[in-house]
Coordinates of C-alpha atoms (C1' of nucleotides) in Angstrom, one line a residue:
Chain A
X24 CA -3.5 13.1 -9.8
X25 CA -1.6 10.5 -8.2
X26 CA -0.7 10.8 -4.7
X27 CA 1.2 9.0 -2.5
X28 CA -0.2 7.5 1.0
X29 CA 1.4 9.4 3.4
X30 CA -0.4 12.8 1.4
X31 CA -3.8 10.7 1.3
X32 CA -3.4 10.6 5.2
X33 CA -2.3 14.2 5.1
X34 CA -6.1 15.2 3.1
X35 CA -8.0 12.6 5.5
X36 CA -6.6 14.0 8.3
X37 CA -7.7 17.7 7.5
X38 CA -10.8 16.9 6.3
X39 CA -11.5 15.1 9.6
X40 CA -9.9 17.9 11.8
X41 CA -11.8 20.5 9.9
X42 CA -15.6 18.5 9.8
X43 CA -15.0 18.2 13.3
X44 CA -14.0 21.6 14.5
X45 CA -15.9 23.2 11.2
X46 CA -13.0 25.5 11.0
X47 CA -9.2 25.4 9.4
X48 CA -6.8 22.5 10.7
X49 CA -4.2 23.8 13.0
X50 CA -0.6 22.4 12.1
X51 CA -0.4 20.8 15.4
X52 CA -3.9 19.3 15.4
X53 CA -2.7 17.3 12.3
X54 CA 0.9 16.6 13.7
X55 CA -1.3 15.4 16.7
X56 CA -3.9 13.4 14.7
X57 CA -1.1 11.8 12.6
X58 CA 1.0 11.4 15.8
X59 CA 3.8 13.3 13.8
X60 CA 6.0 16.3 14.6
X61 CA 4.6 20.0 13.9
X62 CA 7.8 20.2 11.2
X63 CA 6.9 17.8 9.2
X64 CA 3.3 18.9 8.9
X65 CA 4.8 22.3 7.6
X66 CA 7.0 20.5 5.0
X67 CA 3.7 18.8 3.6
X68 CA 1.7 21.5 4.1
X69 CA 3.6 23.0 1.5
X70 CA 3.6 20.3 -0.9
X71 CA 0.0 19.6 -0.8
X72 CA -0.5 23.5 -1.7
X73 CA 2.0 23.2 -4.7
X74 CA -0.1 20.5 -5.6
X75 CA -3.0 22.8 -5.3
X76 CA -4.7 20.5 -2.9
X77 CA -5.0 22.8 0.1
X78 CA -5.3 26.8 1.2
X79 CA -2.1 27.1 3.2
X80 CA -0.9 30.3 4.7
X81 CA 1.6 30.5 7.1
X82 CA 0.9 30.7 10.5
X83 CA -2.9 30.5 9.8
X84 CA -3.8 26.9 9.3
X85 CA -5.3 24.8 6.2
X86 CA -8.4 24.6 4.7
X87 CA -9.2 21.6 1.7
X88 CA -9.5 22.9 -1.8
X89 CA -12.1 20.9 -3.8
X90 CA -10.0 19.0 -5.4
X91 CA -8.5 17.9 -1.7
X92 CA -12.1 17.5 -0.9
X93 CA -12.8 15.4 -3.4
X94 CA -9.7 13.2 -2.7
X95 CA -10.1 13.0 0.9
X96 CA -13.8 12.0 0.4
X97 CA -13.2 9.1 -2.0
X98 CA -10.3 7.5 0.7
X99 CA -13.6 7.8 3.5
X100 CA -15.5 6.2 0.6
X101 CA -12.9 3.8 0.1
X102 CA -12.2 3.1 3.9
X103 CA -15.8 2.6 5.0
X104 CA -16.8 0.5 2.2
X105 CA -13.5 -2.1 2.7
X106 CA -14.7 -1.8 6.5
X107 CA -18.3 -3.0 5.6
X108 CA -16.3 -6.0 3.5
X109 CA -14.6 -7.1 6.3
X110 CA -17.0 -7.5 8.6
X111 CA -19.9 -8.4 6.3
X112 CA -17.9 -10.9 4.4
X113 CA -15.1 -11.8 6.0
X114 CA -17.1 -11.7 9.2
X115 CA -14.6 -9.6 11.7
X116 CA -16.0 -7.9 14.4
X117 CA -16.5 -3.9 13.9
X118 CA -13.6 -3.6 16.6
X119 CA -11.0 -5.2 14.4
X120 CA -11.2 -3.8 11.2
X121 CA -9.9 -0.5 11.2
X122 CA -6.1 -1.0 10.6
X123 CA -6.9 -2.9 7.8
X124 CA -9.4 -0.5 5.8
X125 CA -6.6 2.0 6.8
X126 CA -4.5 0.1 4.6
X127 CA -6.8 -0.8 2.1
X128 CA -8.3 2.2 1.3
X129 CA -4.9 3.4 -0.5
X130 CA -5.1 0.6 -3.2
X131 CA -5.8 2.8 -6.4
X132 CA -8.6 1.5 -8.8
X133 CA -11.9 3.6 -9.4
X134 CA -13.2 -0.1 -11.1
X135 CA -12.2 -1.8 -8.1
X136 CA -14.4 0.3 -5.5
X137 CA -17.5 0.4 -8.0
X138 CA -17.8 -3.4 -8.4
X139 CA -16.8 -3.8 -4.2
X140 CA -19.6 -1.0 -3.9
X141 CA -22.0 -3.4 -5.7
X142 CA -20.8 -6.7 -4.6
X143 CA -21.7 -5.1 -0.8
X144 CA -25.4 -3.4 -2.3
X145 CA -24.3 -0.2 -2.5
X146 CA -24.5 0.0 1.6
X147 CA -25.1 3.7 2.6
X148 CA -23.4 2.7 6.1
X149 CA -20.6 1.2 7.7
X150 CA -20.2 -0.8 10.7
X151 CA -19.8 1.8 12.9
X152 CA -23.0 4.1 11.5
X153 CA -20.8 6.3 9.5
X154 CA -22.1 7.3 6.5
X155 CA -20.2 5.9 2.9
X156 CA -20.3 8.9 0.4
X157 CA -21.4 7.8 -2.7
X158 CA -19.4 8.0 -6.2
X159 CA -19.8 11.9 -6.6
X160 CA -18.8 12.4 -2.3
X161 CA -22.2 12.7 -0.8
X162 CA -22.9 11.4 2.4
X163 CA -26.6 9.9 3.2
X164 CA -27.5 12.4 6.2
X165 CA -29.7 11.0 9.1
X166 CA -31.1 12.2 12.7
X167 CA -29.1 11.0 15.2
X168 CA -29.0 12.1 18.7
X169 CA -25.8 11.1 21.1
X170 CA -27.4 9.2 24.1
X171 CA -26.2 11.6 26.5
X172 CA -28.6 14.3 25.3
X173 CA -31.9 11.8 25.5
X174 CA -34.2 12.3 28.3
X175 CA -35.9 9.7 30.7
X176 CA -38.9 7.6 29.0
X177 CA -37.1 8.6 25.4
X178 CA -36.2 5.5 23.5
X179 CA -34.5 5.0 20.1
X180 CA -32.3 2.8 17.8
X181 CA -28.3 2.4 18.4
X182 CA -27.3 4.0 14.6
X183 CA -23.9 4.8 15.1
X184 CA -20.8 5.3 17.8
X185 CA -18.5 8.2 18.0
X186 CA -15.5 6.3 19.3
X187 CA -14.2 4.1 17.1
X188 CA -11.4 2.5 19.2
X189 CA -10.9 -1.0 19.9
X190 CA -11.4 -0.5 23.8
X191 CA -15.0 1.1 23.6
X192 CA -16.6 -1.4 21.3
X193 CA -15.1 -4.2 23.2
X194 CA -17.0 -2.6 26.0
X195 CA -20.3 -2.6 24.0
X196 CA -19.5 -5.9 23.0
X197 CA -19.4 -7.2 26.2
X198 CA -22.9 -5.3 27.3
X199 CA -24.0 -6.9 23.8
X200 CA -25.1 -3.3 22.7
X201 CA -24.5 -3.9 18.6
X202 CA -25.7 -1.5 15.5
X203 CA -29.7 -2.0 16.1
X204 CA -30.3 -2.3 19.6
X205 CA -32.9 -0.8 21.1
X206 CA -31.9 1.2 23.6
X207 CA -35.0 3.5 26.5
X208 CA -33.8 5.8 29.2
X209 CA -35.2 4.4 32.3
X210 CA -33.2 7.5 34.1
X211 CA -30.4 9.8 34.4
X212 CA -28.4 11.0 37.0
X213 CA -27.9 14.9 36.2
X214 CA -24.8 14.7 39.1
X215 CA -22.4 12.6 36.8
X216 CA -24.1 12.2 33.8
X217 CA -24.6 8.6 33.8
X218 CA -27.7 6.7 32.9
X219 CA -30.0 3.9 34.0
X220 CA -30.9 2.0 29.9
X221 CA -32.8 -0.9 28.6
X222 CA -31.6 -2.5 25.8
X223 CA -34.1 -4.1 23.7
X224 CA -37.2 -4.3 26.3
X225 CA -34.4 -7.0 27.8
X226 CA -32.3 -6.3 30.0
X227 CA -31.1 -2.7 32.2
X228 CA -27.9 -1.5 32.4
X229 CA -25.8 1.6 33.9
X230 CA -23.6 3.3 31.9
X231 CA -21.7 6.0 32.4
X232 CA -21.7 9.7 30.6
X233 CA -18.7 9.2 28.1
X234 CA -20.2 6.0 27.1
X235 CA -23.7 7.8 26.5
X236 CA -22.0 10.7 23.9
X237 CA -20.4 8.0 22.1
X238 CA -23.7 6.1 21.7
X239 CA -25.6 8.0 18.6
X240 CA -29.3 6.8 18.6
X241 CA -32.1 7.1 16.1
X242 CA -34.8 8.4 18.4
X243 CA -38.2 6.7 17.5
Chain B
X1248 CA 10.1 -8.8 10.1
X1249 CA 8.4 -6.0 8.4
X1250 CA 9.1 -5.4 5.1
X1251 CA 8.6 -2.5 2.8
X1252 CA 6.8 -3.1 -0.4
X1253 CA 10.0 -2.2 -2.3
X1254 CA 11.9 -4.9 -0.6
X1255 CA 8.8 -7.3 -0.5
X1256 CA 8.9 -6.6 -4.7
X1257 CA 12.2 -7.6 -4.9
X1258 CA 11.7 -10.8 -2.8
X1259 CA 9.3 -11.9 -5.4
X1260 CA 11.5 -11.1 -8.0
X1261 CA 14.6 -13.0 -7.0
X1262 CA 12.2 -15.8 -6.4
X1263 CA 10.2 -15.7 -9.8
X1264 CA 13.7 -15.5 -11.2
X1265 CA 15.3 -18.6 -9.6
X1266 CA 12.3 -20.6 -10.2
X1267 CA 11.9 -20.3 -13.6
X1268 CA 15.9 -20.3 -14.4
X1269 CA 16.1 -23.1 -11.5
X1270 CA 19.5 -21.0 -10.6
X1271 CA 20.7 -17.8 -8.5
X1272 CA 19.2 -14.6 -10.0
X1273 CA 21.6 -11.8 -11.7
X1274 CA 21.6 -8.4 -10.9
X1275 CA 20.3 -7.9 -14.9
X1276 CA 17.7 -9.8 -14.6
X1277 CA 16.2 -8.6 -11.4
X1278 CA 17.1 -5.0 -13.2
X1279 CA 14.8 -5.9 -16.0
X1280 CA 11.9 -7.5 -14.1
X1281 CA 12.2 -4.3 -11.8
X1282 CA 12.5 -2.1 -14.4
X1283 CA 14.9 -0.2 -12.1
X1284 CA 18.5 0.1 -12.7
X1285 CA 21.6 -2.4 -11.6
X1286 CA 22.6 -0.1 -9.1
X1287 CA 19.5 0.3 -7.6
X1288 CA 19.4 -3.5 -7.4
X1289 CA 22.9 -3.8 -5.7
X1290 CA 21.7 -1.1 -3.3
X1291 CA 18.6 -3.1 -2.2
X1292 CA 20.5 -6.7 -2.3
X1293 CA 22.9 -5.1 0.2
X1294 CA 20.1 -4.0 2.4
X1295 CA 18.1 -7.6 1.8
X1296 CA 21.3 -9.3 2.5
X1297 CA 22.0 -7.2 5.8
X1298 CA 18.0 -8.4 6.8
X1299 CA 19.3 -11.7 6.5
X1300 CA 16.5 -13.2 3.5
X1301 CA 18.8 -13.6 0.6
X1302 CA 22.7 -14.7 -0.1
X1303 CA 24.3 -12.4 -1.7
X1304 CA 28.1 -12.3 -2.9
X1305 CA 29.7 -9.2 -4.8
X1306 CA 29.3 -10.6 -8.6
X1307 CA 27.6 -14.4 -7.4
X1308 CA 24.1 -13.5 -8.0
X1309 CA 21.2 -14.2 -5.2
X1310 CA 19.5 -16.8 -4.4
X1311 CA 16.9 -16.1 -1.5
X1312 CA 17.2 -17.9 2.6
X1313 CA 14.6 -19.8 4.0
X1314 CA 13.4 -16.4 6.0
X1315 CA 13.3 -15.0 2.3
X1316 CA 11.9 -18.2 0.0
X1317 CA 8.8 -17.3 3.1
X1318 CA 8.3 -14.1 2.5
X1319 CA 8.1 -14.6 -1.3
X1320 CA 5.6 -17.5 -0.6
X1321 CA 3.5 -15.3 0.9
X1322 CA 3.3 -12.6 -1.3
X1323 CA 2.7 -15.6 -3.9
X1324 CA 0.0 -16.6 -1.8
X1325 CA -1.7 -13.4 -1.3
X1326 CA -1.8 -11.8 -4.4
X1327 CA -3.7 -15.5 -6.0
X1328 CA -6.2 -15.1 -3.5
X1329 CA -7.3 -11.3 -4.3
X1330 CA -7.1 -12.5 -8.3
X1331 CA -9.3 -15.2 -6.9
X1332 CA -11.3 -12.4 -5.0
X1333 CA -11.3 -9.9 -8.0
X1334 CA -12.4 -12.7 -10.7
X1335 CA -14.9 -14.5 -8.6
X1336 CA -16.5 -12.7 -6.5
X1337 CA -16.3 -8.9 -8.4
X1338 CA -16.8 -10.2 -12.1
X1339 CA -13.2 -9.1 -12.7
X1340 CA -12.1 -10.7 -16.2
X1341 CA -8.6 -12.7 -15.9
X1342 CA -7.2 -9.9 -17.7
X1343 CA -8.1 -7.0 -15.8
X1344 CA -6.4 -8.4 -12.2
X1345 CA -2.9 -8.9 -12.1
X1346 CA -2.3 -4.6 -11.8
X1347 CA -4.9 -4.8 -8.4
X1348 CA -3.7 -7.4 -6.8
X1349 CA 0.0 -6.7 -7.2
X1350 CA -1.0 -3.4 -4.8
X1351 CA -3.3 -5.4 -2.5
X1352 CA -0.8 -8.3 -2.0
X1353 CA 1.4 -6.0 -0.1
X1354 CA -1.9 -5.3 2.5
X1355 CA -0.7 -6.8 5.9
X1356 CA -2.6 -9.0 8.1
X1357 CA -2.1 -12.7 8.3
X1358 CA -6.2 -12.6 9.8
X1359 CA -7.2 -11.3 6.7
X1360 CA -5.2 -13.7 4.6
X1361 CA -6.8 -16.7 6.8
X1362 CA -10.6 -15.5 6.5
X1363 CA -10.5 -14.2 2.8
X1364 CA -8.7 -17.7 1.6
X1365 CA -11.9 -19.6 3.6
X1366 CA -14.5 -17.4 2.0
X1367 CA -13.2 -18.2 -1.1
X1368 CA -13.3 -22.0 -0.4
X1369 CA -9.8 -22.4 0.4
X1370 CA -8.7 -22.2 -3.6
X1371 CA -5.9 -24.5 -5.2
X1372 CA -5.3 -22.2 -8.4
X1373 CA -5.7 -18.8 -9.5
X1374 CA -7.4 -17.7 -12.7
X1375 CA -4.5 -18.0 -14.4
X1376 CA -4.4 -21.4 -13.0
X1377 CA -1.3 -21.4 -11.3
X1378 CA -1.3 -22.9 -8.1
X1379 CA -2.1 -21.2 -4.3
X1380 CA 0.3 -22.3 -2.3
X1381 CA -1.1 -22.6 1.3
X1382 CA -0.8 -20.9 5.0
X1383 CA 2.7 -23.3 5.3
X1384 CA 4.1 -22.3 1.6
X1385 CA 3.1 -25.3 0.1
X1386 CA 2.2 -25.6 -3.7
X1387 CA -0.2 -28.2 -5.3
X1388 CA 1.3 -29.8 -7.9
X1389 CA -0.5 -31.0 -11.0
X1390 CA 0.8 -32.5 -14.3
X1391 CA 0.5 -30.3 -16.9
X1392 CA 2.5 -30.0 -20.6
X1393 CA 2.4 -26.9 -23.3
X1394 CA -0.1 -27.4 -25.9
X1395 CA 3.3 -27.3 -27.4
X1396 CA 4.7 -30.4 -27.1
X1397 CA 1.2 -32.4 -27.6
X1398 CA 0.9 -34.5 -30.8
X1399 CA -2.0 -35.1 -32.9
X1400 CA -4.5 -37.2 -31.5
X1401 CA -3.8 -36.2 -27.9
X1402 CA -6.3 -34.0 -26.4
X1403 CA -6.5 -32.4 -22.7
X1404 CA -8.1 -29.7 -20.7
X1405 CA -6.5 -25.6 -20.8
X1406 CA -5.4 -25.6 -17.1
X1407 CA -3.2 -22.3 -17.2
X1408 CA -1.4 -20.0 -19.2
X1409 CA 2.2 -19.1 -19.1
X1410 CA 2.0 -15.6 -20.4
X1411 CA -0.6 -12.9 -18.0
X1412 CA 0.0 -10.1 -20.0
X1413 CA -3.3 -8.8 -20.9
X1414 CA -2.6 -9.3 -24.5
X1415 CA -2.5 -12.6 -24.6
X1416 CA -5.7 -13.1 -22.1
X1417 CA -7.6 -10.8 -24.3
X1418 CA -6.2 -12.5 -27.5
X1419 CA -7.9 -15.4 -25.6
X1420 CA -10.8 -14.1 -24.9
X1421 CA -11.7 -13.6 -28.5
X1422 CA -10.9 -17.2 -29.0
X1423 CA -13.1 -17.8 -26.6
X1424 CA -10.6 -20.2 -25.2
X1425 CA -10.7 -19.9 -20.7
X1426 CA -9.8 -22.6 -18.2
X1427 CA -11.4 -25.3 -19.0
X1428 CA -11.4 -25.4 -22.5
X1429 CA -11.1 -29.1 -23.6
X1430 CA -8.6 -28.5 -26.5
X1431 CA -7.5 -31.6 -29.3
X1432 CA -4.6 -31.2 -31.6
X1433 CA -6.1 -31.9 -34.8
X1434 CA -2.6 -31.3 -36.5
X1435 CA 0.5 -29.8 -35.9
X1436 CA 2.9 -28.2 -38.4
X1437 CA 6.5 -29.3 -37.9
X1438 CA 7.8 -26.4 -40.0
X1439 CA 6.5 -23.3 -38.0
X1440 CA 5.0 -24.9 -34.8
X1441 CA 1.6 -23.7 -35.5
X1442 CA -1.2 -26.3 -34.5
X1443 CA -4.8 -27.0 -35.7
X1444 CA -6.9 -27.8 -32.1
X1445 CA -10.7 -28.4 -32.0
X1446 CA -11.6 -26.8 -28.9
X1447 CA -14.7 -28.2 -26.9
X1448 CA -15.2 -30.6 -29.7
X1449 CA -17.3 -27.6 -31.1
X1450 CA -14.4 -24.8 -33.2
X1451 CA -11.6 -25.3 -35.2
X1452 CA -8.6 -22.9 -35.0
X1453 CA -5.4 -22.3 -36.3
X1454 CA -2.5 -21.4 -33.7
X1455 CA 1.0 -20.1 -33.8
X1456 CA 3.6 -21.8 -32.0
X1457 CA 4.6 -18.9 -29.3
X1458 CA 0.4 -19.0 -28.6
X1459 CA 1.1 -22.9 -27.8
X1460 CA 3.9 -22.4 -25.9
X1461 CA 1.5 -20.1 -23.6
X1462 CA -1.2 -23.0 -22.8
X1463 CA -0.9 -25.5 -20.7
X1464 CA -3.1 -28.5 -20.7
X1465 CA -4.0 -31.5 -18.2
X1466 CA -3.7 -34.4 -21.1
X1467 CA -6.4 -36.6 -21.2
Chain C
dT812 C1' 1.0 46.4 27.1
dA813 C1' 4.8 43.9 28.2
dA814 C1' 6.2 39.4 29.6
dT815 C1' 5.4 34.7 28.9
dA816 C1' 3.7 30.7 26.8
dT817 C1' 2.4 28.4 22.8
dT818 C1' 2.4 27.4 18.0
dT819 C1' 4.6 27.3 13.8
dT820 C1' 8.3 27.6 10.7
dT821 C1' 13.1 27.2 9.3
dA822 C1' 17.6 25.1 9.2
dG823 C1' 20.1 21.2 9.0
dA824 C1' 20.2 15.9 9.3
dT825 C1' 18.9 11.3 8.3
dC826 C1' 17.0 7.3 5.8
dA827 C1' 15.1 4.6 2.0
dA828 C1' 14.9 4.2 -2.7
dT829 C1' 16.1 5.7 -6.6
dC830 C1' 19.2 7.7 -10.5
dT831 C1' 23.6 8.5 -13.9
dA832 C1' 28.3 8.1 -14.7
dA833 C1' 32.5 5.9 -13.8
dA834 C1' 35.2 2.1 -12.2
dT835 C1' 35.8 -2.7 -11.7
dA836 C1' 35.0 -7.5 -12.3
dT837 C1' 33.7 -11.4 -15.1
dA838 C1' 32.6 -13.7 -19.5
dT839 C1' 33.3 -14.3 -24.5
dA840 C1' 35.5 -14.7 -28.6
dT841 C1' 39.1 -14.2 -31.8
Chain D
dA109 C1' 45.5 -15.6 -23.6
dT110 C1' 44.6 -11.2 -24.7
dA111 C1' 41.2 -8.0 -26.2
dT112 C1' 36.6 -6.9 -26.1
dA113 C1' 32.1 -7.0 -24.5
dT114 C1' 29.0 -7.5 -20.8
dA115 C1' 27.7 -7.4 -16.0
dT116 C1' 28.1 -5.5 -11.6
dT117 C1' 29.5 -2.4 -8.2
dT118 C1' 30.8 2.1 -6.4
dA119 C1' 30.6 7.1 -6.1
dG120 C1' 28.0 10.8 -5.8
dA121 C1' 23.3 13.1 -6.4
dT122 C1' 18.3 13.5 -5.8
dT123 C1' 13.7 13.1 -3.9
dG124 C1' 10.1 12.3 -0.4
dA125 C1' 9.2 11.9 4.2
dT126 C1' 10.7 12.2 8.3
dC127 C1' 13.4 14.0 12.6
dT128 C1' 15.5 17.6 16.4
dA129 C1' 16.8 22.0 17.7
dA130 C1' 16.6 26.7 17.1
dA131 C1' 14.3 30.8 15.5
dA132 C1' 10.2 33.4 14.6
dA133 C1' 5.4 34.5 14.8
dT134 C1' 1.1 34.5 17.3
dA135 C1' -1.7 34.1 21.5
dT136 C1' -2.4 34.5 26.4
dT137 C1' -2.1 36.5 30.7
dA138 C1' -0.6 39.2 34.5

DNA sequence: TAATATTTTTAGATCAATCTAAATATATAT
DNA sequence: ATATATATTTAGATTGATCTAAAAATATTA
């Protein structure tokens, strides 16, 4: 089934609202994540179940079918694996590439996203840690622990961040803290949260609690 | 200016159009290379017109502004360098590309444009061998004549093709004829056109005149 | 539980992009 | 040059995606 992008958005945003919260997306949780109005979420709300793509009941929320699993899975496919292009090959920097998978992840060809898939070697991740499902929508699952819950003398490997915006990894940019660093509580301050880190046996930094839950670490 | 791809497809058209007649384009003709109706194509020229990229008169035809003849370029320039992207890079065949990157030429970031033309080597020609043009619109020009008009004796190299359909390329293919191909008129038939070229000193073949047309060839 | 607040849906518009059918303008040919 | 054919535009509808304002349903709280 062909669908058009503003339904693909629609199906991402559900699914993401839905992984998240591991319960049915609210009407206003999408109008919020698609920065839309609550009225129009109704109006396609109702396509999308015509299509057969969602459960939608009135006043109850939405829930993906599998076939709007399925379709909301290949665009995260899609989107992760043009992220990984961009920054592998074209050689952005993980903070600029968003907008641009978000565009090129509606560009419709099944041949087009096995040969990128292969031209990248098959990567299972993308430059933020997220997992790439594969062909048939499984994601590769791995331990990861956010910062914030690591105690002192723990130590582990950066794998992934939560926040994906352009402000936070500018912020880990500047601190140099990339994919792979090594990163040891030296301490934490249970009054605010925030930390006292090494980064790769180098050097020690403070950073604060919200930075530490969006820091997912490999412990090990 | 933001453009949708509707009107971005249209620009393209018009331009196309006036390049190949050398003259304003009709409201037919952009109809046809639409395939949309002459009323839809008034509609939009009104609306292009408004944006200030084309002249239009009631009846005149259009013939695109500077702002417009830009635009047009651009597209131009962007879908060549994801057929250059697609062929070279993910083993697409010439005849499989044109579909992709008509979708991926209407992706918008002039960052991506810059970084995907230098990891492709800053390319002249597309793998139909037409020309790139460049970030300021500008075409490389090269001499090049229709195995058509060449007479016996004269031989050359198979820079591009006229016709992209994927008949043709595949038609092609089986001759085993690609860019490249040093081709030699061996003999040309003045009743029908058709020619008898050795191609890479190697094959002789037999073609019709329309095939000619269709190949165009660096002599010497 | 009754009042109040919040969420969701409906009603009614708008805008871009398209269509068909009818009207009008231009081109062609006898 | 007049009739006929062709090309183009207008009029009026339709569809998808959106909006605001108002109505209705659900949730919260005093």
């Amino acid at each position: 089934m062909k669908l058009s992008t503003a339904e693909e958005n629609y199906l991402k945003a559900i699914f993401k609202i839905s992984e998240k919260a591991n319960k049915s997306a609210s009407t206003n949780a999408i109008a919020r994540h698609l920065s839309t109005s609550a009225a129009s979420v109704t109006d396609m709300l109702k396509r999308l179940s015509e299509k057969g793509l969602i459960n939608y009941e009135k006043y109850k929320g939405v829930t993906l079918k599998s076939a709007g699993i399925k379709q909301a899975t290949q665009l995260i496919r899609k989107h992760r694996l043009w992220e990984v292009f961009l920054v592998k090959k074209l050689r952005f920097s993980w903070d600029q590439v968003h907008e641009i998978a978000e565009q090129l992840e509606h560009i419709e060809s099944e041949e087009l996203i096995m040969r990128l898939d292969a031209f990248l070697d098959y990567p299972k991740f993308d430059p933020h840690g997220d997992p790439i499902p594969n062909a048939d929508g499984k994601f590769t699952i791995r331990s990861q622990t956010p910062l914030s819950d690591m105690h002192k003398g723990q130590q582990g490997m950066l794998v992934g961040v939560k926040d994906h915006t352009t402000e936070f990894l500018k912020y880990l940019n500047s601190l140099n803290v990339k994919l792979g660093t090594m990163i040891s509580v030296i301490d934490s301050v249970p009054y605010d949260g925030s930390m006292n880190v090494n980064l790769d046996s180098k050097k020690e930094i403070m950073i604060t609690s919200i930075v530490a839950q969006n820091l997912l670490i490999r412990i090990g």
